Short mmCIF file of N, CA and C and ligand atoms in Angstrom, two decimals:
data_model
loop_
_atom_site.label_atom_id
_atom_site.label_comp_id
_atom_site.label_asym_id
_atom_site.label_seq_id
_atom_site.Cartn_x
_atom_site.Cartn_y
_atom_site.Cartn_z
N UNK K 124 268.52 -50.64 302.42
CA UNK K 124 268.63 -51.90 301.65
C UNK K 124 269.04 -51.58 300.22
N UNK K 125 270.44 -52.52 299.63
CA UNK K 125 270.13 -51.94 298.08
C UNK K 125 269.97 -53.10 297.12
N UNK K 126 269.15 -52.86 296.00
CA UNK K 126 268.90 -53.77 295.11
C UNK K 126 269.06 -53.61 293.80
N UNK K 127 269.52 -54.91 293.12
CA UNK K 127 270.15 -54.74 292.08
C UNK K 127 269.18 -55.13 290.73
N UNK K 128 269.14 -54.49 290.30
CA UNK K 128 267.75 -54.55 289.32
C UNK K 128 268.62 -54.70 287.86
N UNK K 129 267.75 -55.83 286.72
CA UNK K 129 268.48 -55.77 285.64
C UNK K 129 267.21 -56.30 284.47
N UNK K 130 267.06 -55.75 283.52
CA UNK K 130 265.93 -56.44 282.82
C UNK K 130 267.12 -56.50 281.17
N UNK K 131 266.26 -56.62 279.67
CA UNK K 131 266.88 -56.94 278.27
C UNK K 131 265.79 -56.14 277.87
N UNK K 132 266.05 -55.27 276.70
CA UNK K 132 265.35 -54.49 276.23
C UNK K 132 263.75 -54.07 275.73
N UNK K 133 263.82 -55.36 275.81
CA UNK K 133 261.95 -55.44 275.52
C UNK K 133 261.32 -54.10 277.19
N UNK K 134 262.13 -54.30 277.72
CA UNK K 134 260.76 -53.65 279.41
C UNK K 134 261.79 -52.73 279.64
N UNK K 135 262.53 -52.00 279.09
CA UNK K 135 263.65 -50.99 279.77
C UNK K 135 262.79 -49.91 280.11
N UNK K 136 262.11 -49.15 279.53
CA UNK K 136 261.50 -48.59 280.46
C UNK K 136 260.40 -48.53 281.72
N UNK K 137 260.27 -49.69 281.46
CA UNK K 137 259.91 -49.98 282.70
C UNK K 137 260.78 -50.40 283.56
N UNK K 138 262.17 -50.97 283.55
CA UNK K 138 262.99 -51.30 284.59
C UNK K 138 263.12 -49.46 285.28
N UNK K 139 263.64 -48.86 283.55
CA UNK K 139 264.11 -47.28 284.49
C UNK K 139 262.68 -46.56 285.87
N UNK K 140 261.55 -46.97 285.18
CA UNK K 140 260.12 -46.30 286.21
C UNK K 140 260.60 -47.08 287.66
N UNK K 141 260.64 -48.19 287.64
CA UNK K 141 260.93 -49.29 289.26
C UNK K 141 262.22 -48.48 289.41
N UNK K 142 263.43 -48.28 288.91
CA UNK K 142 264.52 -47.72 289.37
C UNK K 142 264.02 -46.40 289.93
N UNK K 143 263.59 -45.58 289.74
CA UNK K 143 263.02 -44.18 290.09
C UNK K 143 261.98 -44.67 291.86
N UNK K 144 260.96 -45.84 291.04
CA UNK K 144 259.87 -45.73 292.10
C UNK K 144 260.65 -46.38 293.61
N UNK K 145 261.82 -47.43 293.25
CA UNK K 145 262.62 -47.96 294.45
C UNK K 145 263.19 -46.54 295.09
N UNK K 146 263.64 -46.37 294.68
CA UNK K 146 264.76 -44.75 294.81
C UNK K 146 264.08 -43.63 295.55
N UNK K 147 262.44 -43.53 295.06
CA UNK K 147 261.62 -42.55 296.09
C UNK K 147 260.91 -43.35 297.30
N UNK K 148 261.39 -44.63 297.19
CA UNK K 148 260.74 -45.55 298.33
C UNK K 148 262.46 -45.55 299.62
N UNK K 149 263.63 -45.07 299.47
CA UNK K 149 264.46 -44.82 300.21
C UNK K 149 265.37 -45.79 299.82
N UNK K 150 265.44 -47.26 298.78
CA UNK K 150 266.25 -48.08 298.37
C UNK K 150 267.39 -47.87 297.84
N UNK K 151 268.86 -48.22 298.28
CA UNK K 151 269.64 -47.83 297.11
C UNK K 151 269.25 -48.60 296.30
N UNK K 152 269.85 -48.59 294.61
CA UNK K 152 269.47 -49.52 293.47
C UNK K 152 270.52 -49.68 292.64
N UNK K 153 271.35 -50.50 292.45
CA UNK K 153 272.36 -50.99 291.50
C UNK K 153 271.93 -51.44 289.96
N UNK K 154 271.54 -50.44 289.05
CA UNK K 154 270.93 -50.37 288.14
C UNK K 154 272.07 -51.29 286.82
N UNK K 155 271.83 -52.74 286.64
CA UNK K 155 272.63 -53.14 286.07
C UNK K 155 272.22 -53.02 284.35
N UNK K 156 271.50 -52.57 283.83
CA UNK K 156 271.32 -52.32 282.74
C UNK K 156 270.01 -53.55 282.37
N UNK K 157 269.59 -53.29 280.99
CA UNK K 157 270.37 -52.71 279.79
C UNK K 157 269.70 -51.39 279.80
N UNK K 158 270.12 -50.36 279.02
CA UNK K 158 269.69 -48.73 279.57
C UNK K 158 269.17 -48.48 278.11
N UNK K 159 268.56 -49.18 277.42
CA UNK K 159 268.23 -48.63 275.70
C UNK K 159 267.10 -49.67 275.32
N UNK K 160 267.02 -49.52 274.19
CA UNK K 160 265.98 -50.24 273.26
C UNK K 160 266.69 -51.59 271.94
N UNK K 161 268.05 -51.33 272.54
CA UNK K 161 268.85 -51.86 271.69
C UNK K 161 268.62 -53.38 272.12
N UNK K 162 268.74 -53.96 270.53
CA UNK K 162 268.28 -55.68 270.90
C UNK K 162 269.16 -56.55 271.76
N UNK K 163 268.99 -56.80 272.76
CA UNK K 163 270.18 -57.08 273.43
C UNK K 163 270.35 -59.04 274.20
N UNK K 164 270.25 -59.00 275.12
CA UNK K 164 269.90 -60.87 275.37
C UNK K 164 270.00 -60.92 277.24
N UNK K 165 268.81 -61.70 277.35
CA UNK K 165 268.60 -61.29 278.90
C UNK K 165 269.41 -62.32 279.75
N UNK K 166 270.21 -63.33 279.50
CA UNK K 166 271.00 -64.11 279.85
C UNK K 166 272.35 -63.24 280.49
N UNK K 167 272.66 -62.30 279.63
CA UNK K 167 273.15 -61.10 280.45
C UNK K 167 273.21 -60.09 281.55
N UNK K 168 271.86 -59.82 281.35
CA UNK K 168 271.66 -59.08 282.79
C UNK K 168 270.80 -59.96 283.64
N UNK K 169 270.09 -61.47 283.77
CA UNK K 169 270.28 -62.04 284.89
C UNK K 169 271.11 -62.24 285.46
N UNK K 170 272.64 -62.70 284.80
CA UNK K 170 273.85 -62.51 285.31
C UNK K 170 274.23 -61.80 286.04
N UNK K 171 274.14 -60.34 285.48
CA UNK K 171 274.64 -59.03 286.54
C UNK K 171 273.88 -58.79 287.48
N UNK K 172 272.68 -58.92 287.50
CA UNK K 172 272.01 -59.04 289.08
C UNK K 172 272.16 -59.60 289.49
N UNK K 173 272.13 -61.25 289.07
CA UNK K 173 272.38 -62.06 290.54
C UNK K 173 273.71 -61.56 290.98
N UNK K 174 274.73 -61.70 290.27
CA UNK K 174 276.15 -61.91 290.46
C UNK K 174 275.89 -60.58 291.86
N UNK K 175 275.70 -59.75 291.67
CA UNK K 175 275.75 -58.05 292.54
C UNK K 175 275.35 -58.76 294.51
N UNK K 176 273.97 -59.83 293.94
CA UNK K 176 273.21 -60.60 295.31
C UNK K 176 274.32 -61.66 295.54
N UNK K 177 274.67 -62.39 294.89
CA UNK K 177 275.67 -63.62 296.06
C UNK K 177 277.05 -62.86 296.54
N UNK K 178 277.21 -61.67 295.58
CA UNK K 178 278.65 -60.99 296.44
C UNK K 178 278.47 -60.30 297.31
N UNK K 179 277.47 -59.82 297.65
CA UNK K 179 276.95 -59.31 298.49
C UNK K 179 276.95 -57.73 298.17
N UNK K 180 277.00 -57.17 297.27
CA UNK K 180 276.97 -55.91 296.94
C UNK K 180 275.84 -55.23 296.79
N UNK K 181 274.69 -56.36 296.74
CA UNK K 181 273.78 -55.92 297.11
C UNK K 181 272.80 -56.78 297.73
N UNK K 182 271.79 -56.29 298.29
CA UNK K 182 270.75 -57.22 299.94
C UNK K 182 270.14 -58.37 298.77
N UNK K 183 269.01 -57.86 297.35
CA UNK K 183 268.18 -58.76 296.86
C UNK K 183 268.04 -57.95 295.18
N UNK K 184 267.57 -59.14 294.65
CA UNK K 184 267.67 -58.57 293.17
C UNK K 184 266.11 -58.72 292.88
N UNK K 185 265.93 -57.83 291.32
CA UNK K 185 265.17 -58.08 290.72
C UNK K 185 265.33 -57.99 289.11
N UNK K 186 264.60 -59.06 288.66
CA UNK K 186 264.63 -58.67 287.49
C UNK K 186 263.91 -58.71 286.44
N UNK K 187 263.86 -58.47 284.92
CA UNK K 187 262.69 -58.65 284.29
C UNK K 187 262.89 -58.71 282.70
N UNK K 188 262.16 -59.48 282.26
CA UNK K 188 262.49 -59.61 280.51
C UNK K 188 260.71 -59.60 280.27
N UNK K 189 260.58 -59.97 278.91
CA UNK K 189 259.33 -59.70 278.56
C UNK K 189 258.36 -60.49 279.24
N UNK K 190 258.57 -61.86 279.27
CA UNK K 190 258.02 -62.62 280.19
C UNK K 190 258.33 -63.08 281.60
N UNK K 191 259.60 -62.49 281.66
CA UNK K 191 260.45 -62.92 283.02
C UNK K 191 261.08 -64.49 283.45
N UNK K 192 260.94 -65.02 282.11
CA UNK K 192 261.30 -66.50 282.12
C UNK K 192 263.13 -66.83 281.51
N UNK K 193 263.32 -65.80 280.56
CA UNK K 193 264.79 -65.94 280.44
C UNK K 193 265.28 -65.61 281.62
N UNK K 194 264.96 -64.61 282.00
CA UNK K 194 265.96 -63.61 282.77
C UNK K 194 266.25 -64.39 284.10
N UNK K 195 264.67 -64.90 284.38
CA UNK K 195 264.89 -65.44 285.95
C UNK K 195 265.41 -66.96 285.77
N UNK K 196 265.38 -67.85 284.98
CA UNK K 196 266.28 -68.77 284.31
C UNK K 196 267.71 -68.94 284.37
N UNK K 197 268.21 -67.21 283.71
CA UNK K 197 269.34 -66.83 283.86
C UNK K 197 270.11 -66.52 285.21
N UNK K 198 268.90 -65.81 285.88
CA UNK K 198 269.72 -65.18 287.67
C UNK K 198 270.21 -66.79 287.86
N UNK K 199 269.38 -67.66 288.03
CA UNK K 199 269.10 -68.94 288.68
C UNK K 199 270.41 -69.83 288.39
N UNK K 200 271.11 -69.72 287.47
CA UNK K 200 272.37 -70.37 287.07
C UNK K 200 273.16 -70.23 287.55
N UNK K 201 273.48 -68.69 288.50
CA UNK K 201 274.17 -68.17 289.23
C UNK K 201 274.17 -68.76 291.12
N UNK K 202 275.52 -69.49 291.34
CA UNK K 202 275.40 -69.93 292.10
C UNK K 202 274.93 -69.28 293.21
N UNK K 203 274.08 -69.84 294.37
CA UNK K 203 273.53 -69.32 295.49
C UNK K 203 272.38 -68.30 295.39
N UNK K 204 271.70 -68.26 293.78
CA UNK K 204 270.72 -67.12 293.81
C UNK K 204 269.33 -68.49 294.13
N UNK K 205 268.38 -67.96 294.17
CA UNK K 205 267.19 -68.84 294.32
C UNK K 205 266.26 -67.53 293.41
N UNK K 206 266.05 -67.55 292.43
CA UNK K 206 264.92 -66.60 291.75
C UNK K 206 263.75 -66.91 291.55
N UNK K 207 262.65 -66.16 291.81
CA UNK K 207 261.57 -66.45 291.83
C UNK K 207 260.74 -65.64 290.70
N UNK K 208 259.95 -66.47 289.68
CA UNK K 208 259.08 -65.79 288.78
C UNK K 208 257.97 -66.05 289.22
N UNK K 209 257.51 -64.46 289.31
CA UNK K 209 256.03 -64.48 289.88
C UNK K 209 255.41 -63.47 289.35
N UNK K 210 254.01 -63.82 289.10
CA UNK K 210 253.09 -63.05 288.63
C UNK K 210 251.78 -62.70 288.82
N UNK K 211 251.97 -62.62 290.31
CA UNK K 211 250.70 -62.61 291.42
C UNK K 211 251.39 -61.63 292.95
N UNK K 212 250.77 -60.72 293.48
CA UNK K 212 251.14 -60.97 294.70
C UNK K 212 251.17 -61.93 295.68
N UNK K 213 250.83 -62.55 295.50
CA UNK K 213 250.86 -63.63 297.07
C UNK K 213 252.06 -64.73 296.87
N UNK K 214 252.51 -64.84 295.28
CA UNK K 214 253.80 -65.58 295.47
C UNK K 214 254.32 -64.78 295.82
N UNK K 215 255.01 -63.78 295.41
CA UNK K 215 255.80 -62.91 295.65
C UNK K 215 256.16 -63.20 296.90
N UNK K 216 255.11 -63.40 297.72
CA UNK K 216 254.53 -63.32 299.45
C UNK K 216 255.61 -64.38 299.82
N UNK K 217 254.73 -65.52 299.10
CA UNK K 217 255.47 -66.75 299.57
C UNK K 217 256.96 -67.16 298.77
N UNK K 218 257.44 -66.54 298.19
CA UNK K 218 258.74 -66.43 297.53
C UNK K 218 259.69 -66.48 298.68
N UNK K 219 259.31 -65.12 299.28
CA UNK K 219 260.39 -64.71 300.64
C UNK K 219 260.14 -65.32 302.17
N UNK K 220 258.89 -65.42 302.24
CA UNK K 220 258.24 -65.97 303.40
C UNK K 220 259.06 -67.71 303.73
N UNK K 221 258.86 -68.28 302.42
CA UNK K 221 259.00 -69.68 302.50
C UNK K 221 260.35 -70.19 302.30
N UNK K 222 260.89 -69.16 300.95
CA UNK K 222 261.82 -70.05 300.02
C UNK K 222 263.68 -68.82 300.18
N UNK K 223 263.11 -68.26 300.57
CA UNK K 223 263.81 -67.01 301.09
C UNK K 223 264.96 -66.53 299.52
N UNK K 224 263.69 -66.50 298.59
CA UNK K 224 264.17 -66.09 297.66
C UNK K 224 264.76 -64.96 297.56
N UNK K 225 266.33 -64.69 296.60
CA UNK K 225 267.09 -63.66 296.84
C UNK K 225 266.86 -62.80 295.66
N UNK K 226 265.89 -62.95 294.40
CA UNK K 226 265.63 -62.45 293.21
C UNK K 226 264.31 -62.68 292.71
N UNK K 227 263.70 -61.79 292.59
CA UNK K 227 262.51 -61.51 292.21
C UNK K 227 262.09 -61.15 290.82
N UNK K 228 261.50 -62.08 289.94
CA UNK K 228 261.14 -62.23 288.54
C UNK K 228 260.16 -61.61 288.07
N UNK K 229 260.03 -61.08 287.24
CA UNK K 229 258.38 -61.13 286.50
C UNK K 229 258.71 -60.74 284.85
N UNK K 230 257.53 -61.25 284.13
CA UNK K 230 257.27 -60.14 283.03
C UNK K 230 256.32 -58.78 282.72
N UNK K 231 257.30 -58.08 282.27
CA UNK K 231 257.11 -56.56 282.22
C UNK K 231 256.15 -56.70 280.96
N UNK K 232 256.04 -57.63 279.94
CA UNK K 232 254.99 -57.57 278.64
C UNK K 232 253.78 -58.38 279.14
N UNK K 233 253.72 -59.09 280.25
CA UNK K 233 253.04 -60.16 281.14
C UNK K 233 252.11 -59.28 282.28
N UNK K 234 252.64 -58.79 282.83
CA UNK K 234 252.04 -58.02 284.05
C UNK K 234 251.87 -56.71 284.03
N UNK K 235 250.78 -55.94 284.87
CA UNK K 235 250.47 -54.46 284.97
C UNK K 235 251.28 -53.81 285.50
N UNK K 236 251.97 -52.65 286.04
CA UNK K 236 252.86 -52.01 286.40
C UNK K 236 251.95 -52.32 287.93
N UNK K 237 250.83 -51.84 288.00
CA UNK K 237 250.34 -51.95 289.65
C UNK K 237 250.43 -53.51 290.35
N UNK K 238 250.52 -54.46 289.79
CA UNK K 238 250.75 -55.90 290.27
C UNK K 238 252.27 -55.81 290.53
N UNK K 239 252.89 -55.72 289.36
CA UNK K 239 254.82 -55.38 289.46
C UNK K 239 254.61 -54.75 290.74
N UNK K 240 254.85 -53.29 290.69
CA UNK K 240 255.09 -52.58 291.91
C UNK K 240 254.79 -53.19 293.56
N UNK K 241 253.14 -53.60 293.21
CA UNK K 241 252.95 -54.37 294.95
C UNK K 241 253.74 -55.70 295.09
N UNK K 242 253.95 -56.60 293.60
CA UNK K 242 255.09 -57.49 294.16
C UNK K 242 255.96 -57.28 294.93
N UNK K 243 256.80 -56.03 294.29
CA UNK K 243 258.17 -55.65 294.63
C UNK K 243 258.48 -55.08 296.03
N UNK K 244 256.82 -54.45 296.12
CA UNK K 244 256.69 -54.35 297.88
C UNK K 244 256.43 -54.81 298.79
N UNK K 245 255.96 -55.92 298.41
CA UNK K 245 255.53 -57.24 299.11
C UNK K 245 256.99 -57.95 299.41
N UNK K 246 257.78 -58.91 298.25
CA UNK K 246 258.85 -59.20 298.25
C UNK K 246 259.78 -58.74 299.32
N UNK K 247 260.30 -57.04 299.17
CA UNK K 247 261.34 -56.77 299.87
C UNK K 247 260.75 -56.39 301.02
N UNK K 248 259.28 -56.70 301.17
CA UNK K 248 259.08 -55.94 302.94
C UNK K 248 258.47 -57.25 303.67
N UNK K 249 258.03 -58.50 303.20
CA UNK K 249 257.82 -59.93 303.47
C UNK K 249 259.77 -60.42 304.50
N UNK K 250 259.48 -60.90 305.44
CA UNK K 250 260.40 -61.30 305.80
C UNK K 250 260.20 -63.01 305.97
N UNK K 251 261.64 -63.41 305.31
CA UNK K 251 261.97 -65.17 305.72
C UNK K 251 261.44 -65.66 307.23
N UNK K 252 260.71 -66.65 307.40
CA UNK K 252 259.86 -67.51 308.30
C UNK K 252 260.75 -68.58 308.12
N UNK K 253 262.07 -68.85 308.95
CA UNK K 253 262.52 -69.81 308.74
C UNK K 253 262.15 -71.16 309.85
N UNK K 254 261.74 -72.23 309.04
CA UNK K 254 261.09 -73.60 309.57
C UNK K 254 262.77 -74.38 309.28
N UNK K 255 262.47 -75.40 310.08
CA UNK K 255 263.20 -76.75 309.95
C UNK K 255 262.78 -77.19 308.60
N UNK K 256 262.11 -77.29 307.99
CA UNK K 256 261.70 -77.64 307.06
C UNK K 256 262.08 -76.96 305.80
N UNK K 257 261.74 -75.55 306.31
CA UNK K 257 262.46 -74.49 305.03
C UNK K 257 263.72 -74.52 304.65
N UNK K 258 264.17 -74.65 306.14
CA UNK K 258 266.02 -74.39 305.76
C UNK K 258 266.01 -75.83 305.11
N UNK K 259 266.05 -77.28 305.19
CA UNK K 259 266.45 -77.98 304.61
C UNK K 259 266.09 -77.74 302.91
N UNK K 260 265.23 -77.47 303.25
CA UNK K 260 264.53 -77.21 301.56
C UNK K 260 265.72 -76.59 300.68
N UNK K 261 266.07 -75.00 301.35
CA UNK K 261 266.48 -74.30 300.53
C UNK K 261 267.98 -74.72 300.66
N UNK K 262 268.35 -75.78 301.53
CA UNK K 262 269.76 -76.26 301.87
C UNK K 262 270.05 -77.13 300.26
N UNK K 263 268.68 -78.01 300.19
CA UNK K 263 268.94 -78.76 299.35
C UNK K 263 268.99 -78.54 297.56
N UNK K 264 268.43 -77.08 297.37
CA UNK K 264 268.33 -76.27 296.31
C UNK K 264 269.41 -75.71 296.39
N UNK K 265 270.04 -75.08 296.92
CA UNK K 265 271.58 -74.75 297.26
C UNK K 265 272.76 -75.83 297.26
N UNK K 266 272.43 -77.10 297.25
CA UNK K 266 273.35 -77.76 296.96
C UNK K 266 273.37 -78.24 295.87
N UNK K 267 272.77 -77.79 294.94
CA UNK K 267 272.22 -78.54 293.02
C UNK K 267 273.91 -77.36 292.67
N UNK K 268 274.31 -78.18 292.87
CA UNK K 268 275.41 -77.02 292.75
C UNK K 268 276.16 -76.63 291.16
N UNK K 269 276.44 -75.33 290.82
CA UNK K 269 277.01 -75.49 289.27
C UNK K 269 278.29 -74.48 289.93
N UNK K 270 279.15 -74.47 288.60
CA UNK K 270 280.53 -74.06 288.31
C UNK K 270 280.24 -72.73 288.60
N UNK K 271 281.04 -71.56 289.27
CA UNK K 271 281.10 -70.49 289.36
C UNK K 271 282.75 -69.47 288.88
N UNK K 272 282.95 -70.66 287.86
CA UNK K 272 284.15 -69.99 287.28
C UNK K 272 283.77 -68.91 286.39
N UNK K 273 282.38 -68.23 285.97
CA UNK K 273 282.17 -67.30 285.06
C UNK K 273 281.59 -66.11 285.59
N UNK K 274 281.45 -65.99 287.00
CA UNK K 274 281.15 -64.91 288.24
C UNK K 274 281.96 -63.85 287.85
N UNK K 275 281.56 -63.05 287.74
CA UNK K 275 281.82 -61.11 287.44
C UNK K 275 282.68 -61.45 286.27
N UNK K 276 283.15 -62.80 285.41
CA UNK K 276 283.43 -62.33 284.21
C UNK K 276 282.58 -61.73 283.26
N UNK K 277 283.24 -60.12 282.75
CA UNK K 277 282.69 -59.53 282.03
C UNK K 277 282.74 -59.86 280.70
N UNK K 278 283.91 -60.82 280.25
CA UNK K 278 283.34 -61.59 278.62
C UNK K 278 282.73 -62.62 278.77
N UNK K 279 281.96 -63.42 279.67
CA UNK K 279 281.21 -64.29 279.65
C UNK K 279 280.60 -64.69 278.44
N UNK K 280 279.67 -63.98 277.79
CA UNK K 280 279.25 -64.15 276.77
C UNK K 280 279.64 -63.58 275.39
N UNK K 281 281.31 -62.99 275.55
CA UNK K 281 281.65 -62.54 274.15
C UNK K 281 281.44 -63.45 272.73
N UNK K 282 281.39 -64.57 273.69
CA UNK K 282 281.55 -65.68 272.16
C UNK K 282 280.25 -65.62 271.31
N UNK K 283 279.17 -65.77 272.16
CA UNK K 283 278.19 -65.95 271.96
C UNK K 283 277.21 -64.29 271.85
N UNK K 284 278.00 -63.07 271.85
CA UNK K 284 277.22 -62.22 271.49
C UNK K 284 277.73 -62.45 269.62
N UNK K 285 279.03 -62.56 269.64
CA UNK K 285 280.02 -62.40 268.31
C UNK K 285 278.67 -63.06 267.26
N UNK K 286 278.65 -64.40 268.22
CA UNK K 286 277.99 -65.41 266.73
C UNK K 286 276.32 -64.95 266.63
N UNK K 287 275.82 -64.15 267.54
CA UNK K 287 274.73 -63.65 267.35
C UNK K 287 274.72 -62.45 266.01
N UNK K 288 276.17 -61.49 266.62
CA UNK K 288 276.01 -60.44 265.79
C UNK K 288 276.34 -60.91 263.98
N UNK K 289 277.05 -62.12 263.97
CA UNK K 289 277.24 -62.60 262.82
C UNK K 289 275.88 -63.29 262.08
N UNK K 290 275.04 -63.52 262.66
CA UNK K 290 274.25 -64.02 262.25
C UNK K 290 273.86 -65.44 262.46
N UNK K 291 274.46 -66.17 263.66
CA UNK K 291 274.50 -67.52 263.81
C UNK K 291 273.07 -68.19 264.61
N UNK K 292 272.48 -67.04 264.67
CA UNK K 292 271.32 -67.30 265.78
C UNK K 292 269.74 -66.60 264.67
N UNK K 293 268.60 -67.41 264.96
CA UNK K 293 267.67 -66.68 264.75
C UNK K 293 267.38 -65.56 264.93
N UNK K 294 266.81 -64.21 264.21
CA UNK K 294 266.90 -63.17 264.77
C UNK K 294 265.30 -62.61 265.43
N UNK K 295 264.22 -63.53 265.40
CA UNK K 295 263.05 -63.42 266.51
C UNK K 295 263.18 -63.69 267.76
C1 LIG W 482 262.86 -61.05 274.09
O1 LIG W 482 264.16 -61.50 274.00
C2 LIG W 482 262.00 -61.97 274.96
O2 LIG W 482 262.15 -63.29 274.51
C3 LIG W 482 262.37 -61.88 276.43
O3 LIG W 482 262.17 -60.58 276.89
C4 LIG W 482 261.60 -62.77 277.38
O4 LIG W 482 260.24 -62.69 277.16
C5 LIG W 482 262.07 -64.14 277.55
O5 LIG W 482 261.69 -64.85 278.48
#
């Protein structure tokens, strides 16, 4: 199975520890960044994970910002992702079980590394229970439909890093 993992600098090292701990668990991992401490914006790499899950380049994503609320915000914009922020095992549970979520949220400044980790094993080893009921569900969340003209564009956000780096944005 491979998964595409992407967090914003606040939890990078902790994205790199899950990249390592997936990797000795037999996962490939499509490590979409960010790879530093550098201040960066998680609207970005929800992007590159989901984008990796609806092309199919990779099975399921995960991802993570300090609280896991930009980021999984961000996957979620991306057409056909369903992301789930969770910060318990048993959603996690019912993330995949129910909703057959394709991206898995949390915060890395929010949660213990031992809750993270059993999510993440819960998540990708939980299999979809699909009901009549479910599929319409997730039919009908799948049809809230948005524009996918900005899919694997890589300047997506040039405009809006520019006016950051200029100073157009708060810098907390
Ligand atoms: C830092 O940008 C912080 O706001 C972010 O990691 C996250 O907590 C947002 O949900």
């Amino acid at each position: 199975m491979k998964i595409s993992i992407g967090c914003d600098h606040i939890v990078t090292e902790m994205k790199d520890h899950l990249v390592g701990y997936l990797k000795d668990k037999g996962y490939e991992v499509i490590d979409n960044g960010t790879y530093d401490k550098e201040r960066t914006h998680y609207p970005i790499y929800g992007k590159k994970t989901a984008e990796k899950v609806v092309t199919g380049e990779a099975d399921l994503g995960i991802t993570i910002c300090g609280t896991g609320v930009g980021i999984s915000a961000s996957a979620n914009k991306v057409k056909g992702i369903r992301a789930a922020l969770v910060g318990d095992v048993e959603t996690a549970r019912y993330a995949k079980s129910h909703l057959n979520a394709n991206v898995l949220a949390m915060g890395g400044r929010i949660l213990g590394i031992g809750v993270i980790e059993e999510a993440i094993d819960t998540f990708l080893e939980t299999e979809y229970e699909e009901t009549e009921e479910s599929k319409k569900l997730i039919e009908q969340i799948d049809s809230i439909s948005m524009n996918d003209e900005s899919l694997n564009d890589e300047h997506y956000f040039d405009e809006f890093i520019e006016k950051w780096n200029n100073g157009g944005y708060p810098t907390t």
